[in-house]
Coordinates of C-alpha atoms in Angstrom, one line a residue:
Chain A
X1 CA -9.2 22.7 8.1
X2 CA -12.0 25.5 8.9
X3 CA -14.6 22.6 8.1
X4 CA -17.4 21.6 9.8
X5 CA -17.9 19.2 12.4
X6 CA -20.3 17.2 9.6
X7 CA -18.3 18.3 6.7
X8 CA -14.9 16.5 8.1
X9 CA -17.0 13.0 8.7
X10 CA -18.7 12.8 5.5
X11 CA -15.8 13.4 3.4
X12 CA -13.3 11.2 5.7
X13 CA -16.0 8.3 5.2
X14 CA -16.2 9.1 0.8
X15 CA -12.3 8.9 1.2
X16 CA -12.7 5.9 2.7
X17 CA -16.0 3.7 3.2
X18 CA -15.5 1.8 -0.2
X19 CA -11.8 0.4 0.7
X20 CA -13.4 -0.1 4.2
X21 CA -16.7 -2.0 3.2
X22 CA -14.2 -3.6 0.3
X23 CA -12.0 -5.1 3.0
X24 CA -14.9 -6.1 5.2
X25 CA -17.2 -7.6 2.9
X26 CA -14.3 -10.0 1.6
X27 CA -14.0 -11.5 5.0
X28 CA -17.7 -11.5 6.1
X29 CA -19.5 -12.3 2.9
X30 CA -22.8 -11.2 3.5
X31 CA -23.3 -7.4 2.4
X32 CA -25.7 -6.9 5.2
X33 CA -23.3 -7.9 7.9
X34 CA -20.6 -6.5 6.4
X35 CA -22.4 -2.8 6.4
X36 CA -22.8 -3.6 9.8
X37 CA -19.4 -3.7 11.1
X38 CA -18.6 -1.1 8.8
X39 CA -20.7 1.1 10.5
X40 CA -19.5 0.2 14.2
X41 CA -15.8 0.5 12.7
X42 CA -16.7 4.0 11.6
X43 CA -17.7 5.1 14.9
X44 CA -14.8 3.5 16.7
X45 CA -12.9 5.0 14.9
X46 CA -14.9 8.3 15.1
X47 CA -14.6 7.3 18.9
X48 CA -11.0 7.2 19.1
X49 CA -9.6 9.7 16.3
X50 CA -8.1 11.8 19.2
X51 CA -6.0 9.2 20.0
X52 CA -4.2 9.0 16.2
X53 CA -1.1 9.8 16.3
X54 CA 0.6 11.0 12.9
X55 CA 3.8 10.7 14.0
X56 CA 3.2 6.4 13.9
X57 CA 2.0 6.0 10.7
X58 CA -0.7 7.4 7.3
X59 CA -4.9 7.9 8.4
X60 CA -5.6 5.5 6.2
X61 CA -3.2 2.7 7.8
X62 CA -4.3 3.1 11.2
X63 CA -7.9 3.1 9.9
X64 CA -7.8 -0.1 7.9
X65 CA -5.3 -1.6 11.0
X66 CA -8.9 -0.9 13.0
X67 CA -11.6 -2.2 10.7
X68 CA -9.5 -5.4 9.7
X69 CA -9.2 -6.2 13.1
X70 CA -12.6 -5.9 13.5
X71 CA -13.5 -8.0 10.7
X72 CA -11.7 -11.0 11.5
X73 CA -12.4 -10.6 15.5
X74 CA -16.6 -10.9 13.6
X75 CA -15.1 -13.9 11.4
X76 CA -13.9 -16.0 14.1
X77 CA -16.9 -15.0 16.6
X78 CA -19.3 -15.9 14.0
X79 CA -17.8 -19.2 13.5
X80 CA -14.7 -20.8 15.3
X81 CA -14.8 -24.1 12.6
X82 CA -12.2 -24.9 10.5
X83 CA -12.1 -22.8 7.2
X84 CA -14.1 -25.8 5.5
X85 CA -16.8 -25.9 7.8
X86 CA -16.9 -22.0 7.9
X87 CA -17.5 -21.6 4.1
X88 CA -19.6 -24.9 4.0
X89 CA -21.8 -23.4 6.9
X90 CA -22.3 -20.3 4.3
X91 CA -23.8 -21.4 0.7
X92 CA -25.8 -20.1 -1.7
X93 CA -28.4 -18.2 0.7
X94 CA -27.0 -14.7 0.1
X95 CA -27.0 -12.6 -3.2
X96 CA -24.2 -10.2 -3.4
X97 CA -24.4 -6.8 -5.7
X98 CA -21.5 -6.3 -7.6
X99 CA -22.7 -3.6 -9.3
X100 CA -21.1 -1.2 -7.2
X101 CA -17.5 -3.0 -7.4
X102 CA -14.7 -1.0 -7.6
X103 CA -12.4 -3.9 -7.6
X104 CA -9.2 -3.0 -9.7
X105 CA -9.9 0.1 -10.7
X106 CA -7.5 3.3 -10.5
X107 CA -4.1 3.8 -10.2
X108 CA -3.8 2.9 -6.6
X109 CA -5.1 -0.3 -7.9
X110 CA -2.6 -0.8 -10.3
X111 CA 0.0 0.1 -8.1
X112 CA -1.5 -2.5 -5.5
X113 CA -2.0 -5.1 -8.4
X114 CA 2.5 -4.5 -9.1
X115 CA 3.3 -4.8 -5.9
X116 CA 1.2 -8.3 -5.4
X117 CA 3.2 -9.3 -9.1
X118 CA 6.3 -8.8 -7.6
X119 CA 6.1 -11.6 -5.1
X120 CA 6.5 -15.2 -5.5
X121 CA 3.6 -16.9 -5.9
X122 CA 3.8 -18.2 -2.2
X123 CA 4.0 -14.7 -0.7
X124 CA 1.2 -13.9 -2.5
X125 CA -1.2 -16.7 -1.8
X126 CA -0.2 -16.4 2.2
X127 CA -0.7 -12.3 2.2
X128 CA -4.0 -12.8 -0.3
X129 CA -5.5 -16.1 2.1
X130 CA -4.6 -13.9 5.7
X131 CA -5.0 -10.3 4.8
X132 CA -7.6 -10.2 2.6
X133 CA -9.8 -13.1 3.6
X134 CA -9.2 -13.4 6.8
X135 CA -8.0 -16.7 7.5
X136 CA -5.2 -17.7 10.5
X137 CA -1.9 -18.7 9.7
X138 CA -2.8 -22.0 11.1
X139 CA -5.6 -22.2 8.8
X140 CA -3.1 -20.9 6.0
X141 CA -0.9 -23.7 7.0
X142 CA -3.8 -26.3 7.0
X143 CA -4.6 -25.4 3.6
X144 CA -1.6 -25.3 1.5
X145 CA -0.1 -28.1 3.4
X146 CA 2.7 -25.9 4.8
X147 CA 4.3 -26.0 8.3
X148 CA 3.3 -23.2 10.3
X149 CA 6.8 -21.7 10.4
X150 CA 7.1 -21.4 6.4
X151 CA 4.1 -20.0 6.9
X152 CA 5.2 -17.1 8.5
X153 CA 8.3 -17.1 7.0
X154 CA 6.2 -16.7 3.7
X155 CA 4.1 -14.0 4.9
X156 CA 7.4 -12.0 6.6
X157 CA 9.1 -12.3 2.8
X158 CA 5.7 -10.9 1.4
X159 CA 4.9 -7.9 3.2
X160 CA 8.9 -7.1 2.8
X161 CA 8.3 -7.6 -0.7
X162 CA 5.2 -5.7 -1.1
X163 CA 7.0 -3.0 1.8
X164 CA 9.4 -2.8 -1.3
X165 CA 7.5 -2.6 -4.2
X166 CA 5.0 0.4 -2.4
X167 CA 8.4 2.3 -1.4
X168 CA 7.2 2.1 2.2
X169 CA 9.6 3.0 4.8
X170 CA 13.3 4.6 4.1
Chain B
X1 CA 15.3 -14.3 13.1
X2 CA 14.0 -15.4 16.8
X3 CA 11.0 -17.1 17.1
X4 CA 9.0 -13.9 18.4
X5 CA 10.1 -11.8 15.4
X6 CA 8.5 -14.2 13.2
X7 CA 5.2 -13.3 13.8
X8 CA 5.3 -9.9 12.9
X9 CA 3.6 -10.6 9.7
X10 CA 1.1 -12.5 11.0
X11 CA 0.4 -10.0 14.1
X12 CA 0.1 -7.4 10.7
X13 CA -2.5 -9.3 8.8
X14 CA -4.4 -10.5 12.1
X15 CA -3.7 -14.3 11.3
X16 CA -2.7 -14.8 14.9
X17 CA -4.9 -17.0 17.4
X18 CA -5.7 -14.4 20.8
X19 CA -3.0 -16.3 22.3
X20 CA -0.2 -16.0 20.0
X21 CA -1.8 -12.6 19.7
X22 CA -1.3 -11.5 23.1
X23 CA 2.5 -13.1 22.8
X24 CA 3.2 -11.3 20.3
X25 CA 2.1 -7.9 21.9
X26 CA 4.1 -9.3 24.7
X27 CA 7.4 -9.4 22.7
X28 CA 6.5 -6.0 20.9
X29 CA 6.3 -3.8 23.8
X30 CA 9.9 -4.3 24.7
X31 CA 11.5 -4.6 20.7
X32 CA 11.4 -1.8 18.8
X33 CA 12.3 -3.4 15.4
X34 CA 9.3 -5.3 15.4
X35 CA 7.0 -2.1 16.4
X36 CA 8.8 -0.5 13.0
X37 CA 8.2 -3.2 11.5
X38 CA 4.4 -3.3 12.1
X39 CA 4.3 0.2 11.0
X40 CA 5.7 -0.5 8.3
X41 CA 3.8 -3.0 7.6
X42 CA 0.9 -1.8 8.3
X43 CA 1.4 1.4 5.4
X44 CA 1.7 -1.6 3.0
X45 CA -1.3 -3.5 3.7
X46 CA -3.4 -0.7 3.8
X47 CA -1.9 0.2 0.2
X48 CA -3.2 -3.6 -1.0
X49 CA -7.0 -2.2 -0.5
X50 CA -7.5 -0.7 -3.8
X51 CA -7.3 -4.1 -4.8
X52 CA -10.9 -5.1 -2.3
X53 CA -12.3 -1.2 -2.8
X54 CA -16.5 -2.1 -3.2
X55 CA -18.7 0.9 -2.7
X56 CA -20.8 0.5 0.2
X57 CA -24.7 0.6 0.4
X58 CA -25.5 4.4 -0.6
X59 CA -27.9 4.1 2.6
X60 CA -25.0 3.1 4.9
X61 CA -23.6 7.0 4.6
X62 CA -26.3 8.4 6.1
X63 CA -26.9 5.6 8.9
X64 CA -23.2 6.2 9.4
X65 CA -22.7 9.8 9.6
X66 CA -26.6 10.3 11.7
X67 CA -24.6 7.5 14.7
X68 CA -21.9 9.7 14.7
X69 CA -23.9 13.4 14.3
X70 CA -26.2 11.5 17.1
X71 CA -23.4 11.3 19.4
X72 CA -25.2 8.3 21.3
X73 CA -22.5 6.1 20.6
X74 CA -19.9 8.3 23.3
X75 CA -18.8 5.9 25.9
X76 CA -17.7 7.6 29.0
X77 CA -14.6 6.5 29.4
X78 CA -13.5 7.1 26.1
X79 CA -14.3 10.6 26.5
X80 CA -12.5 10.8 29.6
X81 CA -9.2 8.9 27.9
X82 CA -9.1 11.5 25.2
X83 CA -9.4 14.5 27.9
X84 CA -6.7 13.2 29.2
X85 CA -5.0 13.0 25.8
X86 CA -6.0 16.4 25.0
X87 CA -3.8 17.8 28.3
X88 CA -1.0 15.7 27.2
X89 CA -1.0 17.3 23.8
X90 CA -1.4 20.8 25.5
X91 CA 2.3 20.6 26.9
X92 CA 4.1 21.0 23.2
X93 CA 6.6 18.0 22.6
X94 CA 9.7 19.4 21.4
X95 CA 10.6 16.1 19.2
X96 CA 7.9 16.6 17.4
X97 CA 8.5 18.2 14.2
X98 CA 5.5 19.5 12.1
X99 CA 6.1 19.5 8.6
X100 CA 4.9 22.4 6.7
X101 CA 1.4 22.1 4.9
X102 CA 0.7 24.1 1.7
X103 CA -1.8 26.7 2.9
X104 CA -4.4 25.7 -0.1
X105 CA -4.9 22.8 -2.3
X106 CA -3.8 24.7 -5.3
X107 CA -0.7 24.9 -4.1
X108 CA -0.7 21.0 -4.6
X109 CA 0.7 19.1 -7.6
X110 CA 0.2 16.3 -9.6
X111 CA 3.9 14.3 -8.5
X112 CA 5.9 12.6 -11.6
X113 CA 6.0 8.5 -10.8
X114 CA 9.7 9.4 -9.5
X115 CA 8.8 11.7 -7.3
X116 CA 6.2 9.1 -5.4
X117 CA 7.0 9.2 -1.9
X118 CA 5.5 6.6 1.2
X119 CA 2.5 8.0 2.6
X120 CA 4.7 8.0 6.2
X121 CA 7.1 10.6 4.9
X122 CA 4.3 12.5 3.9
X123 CA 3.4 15.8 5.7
X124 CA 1.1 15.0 8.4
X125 CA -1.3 17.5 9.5
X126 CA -1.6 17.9 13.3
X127 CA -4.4 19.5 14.6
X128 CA -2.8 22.9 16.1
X129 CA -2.1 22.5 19.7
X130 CA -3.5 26.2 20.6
X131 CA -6.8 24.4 19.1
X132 CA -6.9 21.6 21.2
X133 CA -5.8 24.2 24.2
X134 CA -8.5 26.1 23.7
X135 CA -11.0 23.4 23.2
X136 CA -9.5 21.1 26.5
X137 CA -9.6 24.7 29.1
X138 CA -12.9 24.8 27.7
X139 CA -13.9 21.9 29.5
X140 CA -12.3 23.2 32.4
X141 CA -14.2 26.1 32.8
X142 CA -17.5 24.6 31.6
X143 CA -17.3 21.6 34.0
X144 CA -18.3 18.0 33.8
X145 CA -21.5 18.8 32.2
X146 CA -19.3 19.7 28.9
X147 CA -16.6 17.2 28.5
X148 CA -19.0 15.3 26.0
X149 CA -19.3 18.7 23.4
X150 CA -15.5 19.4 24.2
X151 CA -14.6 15.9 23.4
X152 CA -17.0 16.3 20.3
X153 CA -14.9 19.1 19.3
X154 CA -11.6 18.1 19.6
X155 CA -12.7 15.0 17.5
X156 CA -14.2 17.3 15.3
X157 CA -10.2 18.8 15.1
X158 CA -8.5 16.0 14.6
X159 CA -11.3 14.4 12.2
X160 CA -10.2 17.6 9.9
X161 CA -7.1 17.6 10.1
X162 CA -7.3 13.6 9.2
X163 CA -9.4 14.4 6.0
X164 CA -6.5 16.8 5.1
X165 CA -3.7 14.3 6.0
X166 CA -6.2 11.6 3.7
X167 CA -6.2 13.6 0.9
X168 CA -3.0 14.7 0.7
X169 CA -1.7 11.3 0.2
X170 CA -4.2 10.7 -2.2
X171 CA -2.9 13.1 -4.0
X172 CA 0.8 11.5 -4.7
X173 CA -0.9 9.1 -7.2
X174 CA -2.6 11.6 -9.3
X175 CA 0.0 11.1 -12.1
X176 CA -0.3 7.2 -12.2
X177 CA -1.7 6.4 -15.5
X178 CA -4.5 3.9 -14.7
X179 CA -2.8 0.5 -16.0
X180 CA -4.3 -2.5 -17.6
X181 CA -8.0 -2.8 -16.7
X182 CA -8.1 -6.3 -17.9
X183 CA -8.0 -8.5 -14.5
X184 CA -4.5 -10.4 -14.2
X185 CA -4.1 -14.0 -12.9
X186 CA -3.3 -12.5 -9.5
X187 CA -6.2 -10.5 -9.5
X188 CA -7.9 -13.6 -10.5
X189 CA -6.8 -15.4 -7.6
X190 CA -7.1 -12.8 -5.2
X191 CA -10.9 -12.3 -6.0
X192 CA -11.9 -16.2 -6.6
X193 CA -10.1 -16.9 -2.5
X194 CA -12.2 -14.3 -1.4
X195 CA -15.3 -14.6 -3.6
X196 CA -18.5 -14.7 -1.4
X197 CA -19.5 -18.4 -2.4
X198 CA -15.5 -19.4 -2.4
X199 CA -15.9 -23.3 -1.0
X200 CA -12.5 -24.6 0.6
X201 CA -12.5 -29.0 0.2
X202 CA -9.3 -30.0 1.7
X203 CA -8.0 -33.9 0.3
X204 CA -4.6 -35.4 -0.1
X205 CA -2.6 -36.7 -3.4
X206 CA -0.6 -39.7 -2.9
X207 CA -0.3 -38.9 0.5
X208 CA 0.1 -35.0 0.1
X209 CA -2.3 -32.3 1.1
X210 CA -4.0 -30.5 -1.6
X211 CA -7.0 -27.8 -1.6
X212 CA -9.4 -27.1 -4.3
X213 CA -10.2 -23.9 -3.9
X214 CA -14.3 -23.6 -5.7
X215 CA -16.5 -20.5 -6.7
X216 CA -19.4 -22.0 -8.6
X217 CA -20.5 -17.8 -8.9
X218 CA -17.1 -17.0 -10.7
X219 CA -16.8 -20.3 -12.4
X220 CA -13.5 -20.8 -11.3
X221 CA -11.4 -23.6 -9.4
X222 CA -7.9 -23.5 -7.9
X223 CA -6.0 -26.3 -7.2
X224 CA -3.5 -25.9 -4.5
X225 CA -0.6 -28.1 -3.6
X226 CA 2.9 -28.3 -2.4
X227 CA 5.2 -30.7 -2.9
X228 CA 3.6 -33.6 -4.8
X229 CA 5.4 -36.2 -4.5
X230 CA 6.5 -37.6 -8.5
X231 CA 3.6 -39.1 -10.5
X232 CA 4.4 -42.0 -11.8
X233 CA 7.3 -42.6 -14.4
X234 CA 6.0 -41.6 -17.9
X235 CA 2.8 -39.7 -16.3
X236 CA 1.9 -35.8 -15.4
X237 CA -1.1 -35.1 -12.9
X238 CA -4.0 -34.0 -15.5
X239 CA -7.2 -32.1 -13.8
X240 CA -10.2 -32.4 -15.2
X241 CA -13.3 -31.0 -15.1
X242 CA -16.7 -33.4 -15.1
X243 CA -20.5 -32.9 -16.7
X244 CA -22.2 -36.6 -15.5
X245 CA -19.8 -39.1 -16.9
X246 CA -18.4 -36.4 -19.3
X247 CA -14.9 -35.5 -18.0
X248 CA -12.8 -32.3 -19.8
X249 CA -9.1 -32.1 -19.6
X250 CA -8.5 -29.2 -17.4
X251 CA -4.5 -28.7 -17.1
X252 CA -1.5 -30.5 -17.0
X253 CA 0.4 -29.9 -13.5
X254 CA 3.9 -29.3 -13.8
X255 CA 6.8 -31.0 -10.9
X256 CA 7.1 -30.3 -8.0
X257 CA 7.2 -26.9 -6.3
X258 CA 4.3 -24.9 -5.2
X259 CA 0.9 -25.8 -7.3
X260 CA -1.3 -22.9 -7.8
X261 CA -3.2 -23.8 -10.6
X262 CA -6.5 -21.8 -12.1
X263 CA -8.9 -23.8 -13.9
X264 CA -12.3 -22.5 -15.5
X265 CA -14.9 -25.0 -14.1
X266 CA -17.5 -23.8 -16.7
X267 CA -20.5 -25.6 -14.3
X268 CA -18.7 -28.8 -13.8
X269 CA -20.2 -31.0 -10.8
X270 CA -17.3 -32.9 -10.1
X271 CA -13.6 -31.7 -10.2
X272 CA -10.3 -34.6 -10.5
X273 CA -6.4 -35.4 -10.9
X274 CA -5.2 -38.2 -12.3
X275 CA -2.1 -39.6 -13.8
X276 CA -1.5 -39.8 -17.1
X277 CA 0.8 -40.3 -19.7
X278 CA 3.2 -37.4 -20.4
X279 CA 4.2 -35.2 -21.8
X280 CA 0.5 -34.6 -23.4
X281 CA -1.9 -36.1 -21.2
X282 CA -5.0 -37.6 -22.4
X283 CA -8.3 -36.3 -23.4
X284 CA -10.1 -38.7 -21.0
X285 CA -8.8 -39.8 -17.7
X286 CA -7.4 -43.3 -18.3
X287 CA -6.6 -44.0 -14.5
X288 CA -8.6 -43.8 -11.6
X289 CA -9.2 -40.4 -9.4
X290 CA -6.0 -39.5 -7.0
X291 CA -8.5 -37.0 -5.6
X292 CA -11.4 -35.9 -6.5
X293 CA -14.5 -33.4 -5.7
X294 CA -18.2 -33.3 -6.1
X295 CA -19.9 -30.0 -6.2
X296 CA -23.0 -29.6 -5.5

């Protein structure tokens, strides 16, 4: 711990910028935007790392609890349309790099990718269409014609599932 | 389950409106199976990110760390939250129980798949209390003029000790063997919903609401249903895939249940279902579109 003041940031964002940009950019689409927020989430969370508390939960959980907060607070400021309108609204005027992708790669990955398998395919489409791109559970219900409460039911019996799978918890 | 239980998922993955939000928060302050819940939850979503992991912009590092090293970003009453915070952790709480830390990495192992513990029953690392002692008496003596550097320093603290705590439960996985690299049909799904040019088109089948799902960048279409209601006797639902007049079978949909299905749209402009004859289908729709979408 006898590290630097610099030392201790840059390697707590290499631990952590690419599932942090990762996370963003899937919700916000545009790289440039998506660096943006990442930076503001770094320093909110540089900000307010007195305030962690160990003894709640992992870094890395109350990090990504911040920055996808903040990434779907930017998605429904930057547009409050239905999820049609807001991906009609964005079309073919950005070019995203994928050269620097990580997606899938290393064992966390795979670990990730067994959990996800594990669930029916409902659970997974409700965790995949609300955590990782950002959509409402309204919106969810819109789009797989769904009432609202199987919904949440769904998304409930997911994360328990994935909760599971991870061995998170007792 | 009551009804404000029920959203704990949904609180988890942020697919609550501000309202519901702010009910939910409501409910969680006062029900402690719920706050478990969300951190439990929480540890498992944050697991999922592998799945998302992109490498940033190299320049966004250095714009990063030079806001932070800048300190211009220090909002006053932030600062003054976490003094407070630092005096609070100054009186030591006898609950807490700090977990030993092996002094050096070496002391560190690789951990056998069985051995694979959650990353909440890991060892934490807490910055010492002395530290944050010295750092918050500090302040004390060196007046108003100082909070800001002792603030800086006792983020600087807990920033280390978070690094440690970071790669520590990194370190768990080590013994994983990196698994198929090949993407699966999840992985499929996962990245075509969230692919940057992903195009929702909502439209309804005999009455029922269907999505097809569209990235023209991945080549890829999903079409999404639930609970058709029965084709026609003797018929399936067949997707196809169009070029101008040109249509390709793209799938036969099995009854009923949940439809997720994945089609390659190999630079189609126009996506359809129709009925026809089962158990085989037909190699050119024979009945007209129950639905259908243009892309442009």
């Amino acid at each position: 711990v006898a590290r630097g003041n610099e030392g201790a940031i840059s390697e707590l964002y290499d631990e952590t910028s690419s599932r942090v940009y990762g996370a963003v950019l899937r919700m916000l689409h545009y790289p440039e935007l998506a660096a943006e927020v990442t930076q503001e989430i770094y320093l909110e969370i540089w900000r307010n790392a007195s305030r962690y508390d160990p003894s709640k939960g992992s870094v890395l959980a109350w990090m990504m609890t911040f920055a996808h907060n903040r990434s779907v607070d930017r998605v429904r400021t930057v547009s409050m349309e239905s999820a049609r309108e807001r991906y009609a609204a964005v079309n073919g005027d950005r070019v995203l790099d994928r050269s620097g992708d990580e997606v899938g790669r290393g064992p966390q990955a795979a670990l990730a990718r067994d959990a996800m398998r594990s669930l029916t395919e409902i659970q997974r489409q409700v965790v995949t269409l609300t955590y990782f791109a950002g959509f409402s559970q309204s919106e969810v219900a819109q789009i797989l014609g769904l009432p609202l409460a199987t919904v949440k039911a769904r998304i409930n019996e997911g994360l328990i599932g994935l909760r599971n799978a991870l061995g998170v918890g007792t | 389950m009551s009804d404000a239980h029920s959203a704990v998922g949904s609180y988890v993955t942020d697919a609550l409106s501000p309202i519901e939000r702010a009910e939910f928060e409501n409910h969680l302050a006062g029900c402690y199976r719920c706050r478990v819940e969300v951190a439990e939850y929480s540890e498992t979503v944050a697991m999922l990110t592998p799945l998302v992991a992109t490498s940033p912009p190299v320049s966004l590092r250095a714009s990063v760390l030079a806001a932070i090293g800048a300190g211009q970003s220090f909002n006053p009453e932030l600062v003054a939250r976490s003094e407070e915070h630092a005096n609070l952790i100054i009186e030591p709480d006898p609950t807490v129980v700090r977990p030993k830390v092996p002094a050096t990495v070496t002391e560190l192992r690789p951990l056998g798949p069985d051995e694979v513990t959650p990353l909440d029953e890991h060892p934490s690392v807490l910055p010492d209390s002395s530290w944050v002692g010295v750092a918050a008496s500090l302040s004390d003596d060196l007046g108003g003029r100082r909070i800001r550097r002792t603030d800086r320093i006792l983020v600087a603290l807990v920033a280390a000790a978070l690094v440690v705590a970071l790669i520590f439960s990194g370190w768990v996985y080590v013994s994983w063997q990196q698994s198929q690299m090949q993407a699966s049909e999840t992985q499929q799904e996962t990245e075509l919903l969230t692919a940057p040019d992903v195009k929702i088109y909502p439209s309804t089948v005999n009455g029922a609401p269907v999505s097809w799902v569209v990235s023209k960048d991945r080549n890829q279409a999903l079409f999404i249903a639930n609970k058709l209601p029965d084709p026609p006797s003797d018929t399936a639902y067949q997707l196809w895939t169009f070029h101008g007049k040109t249509a390709t079978p793209a799938g036969l949909i099995p009854e009923g249940g949940t439809i997720w299905k994945l089609i390659q749209i190999d630079d189609a402009d126009r996506l359809s279902i129709t009925p026809e004859p089962a158990p085989d289908g037909s190699t050119s729709p024979t009945r007209p579109a129950l639905s259908e979408v243009s892309l442009p």
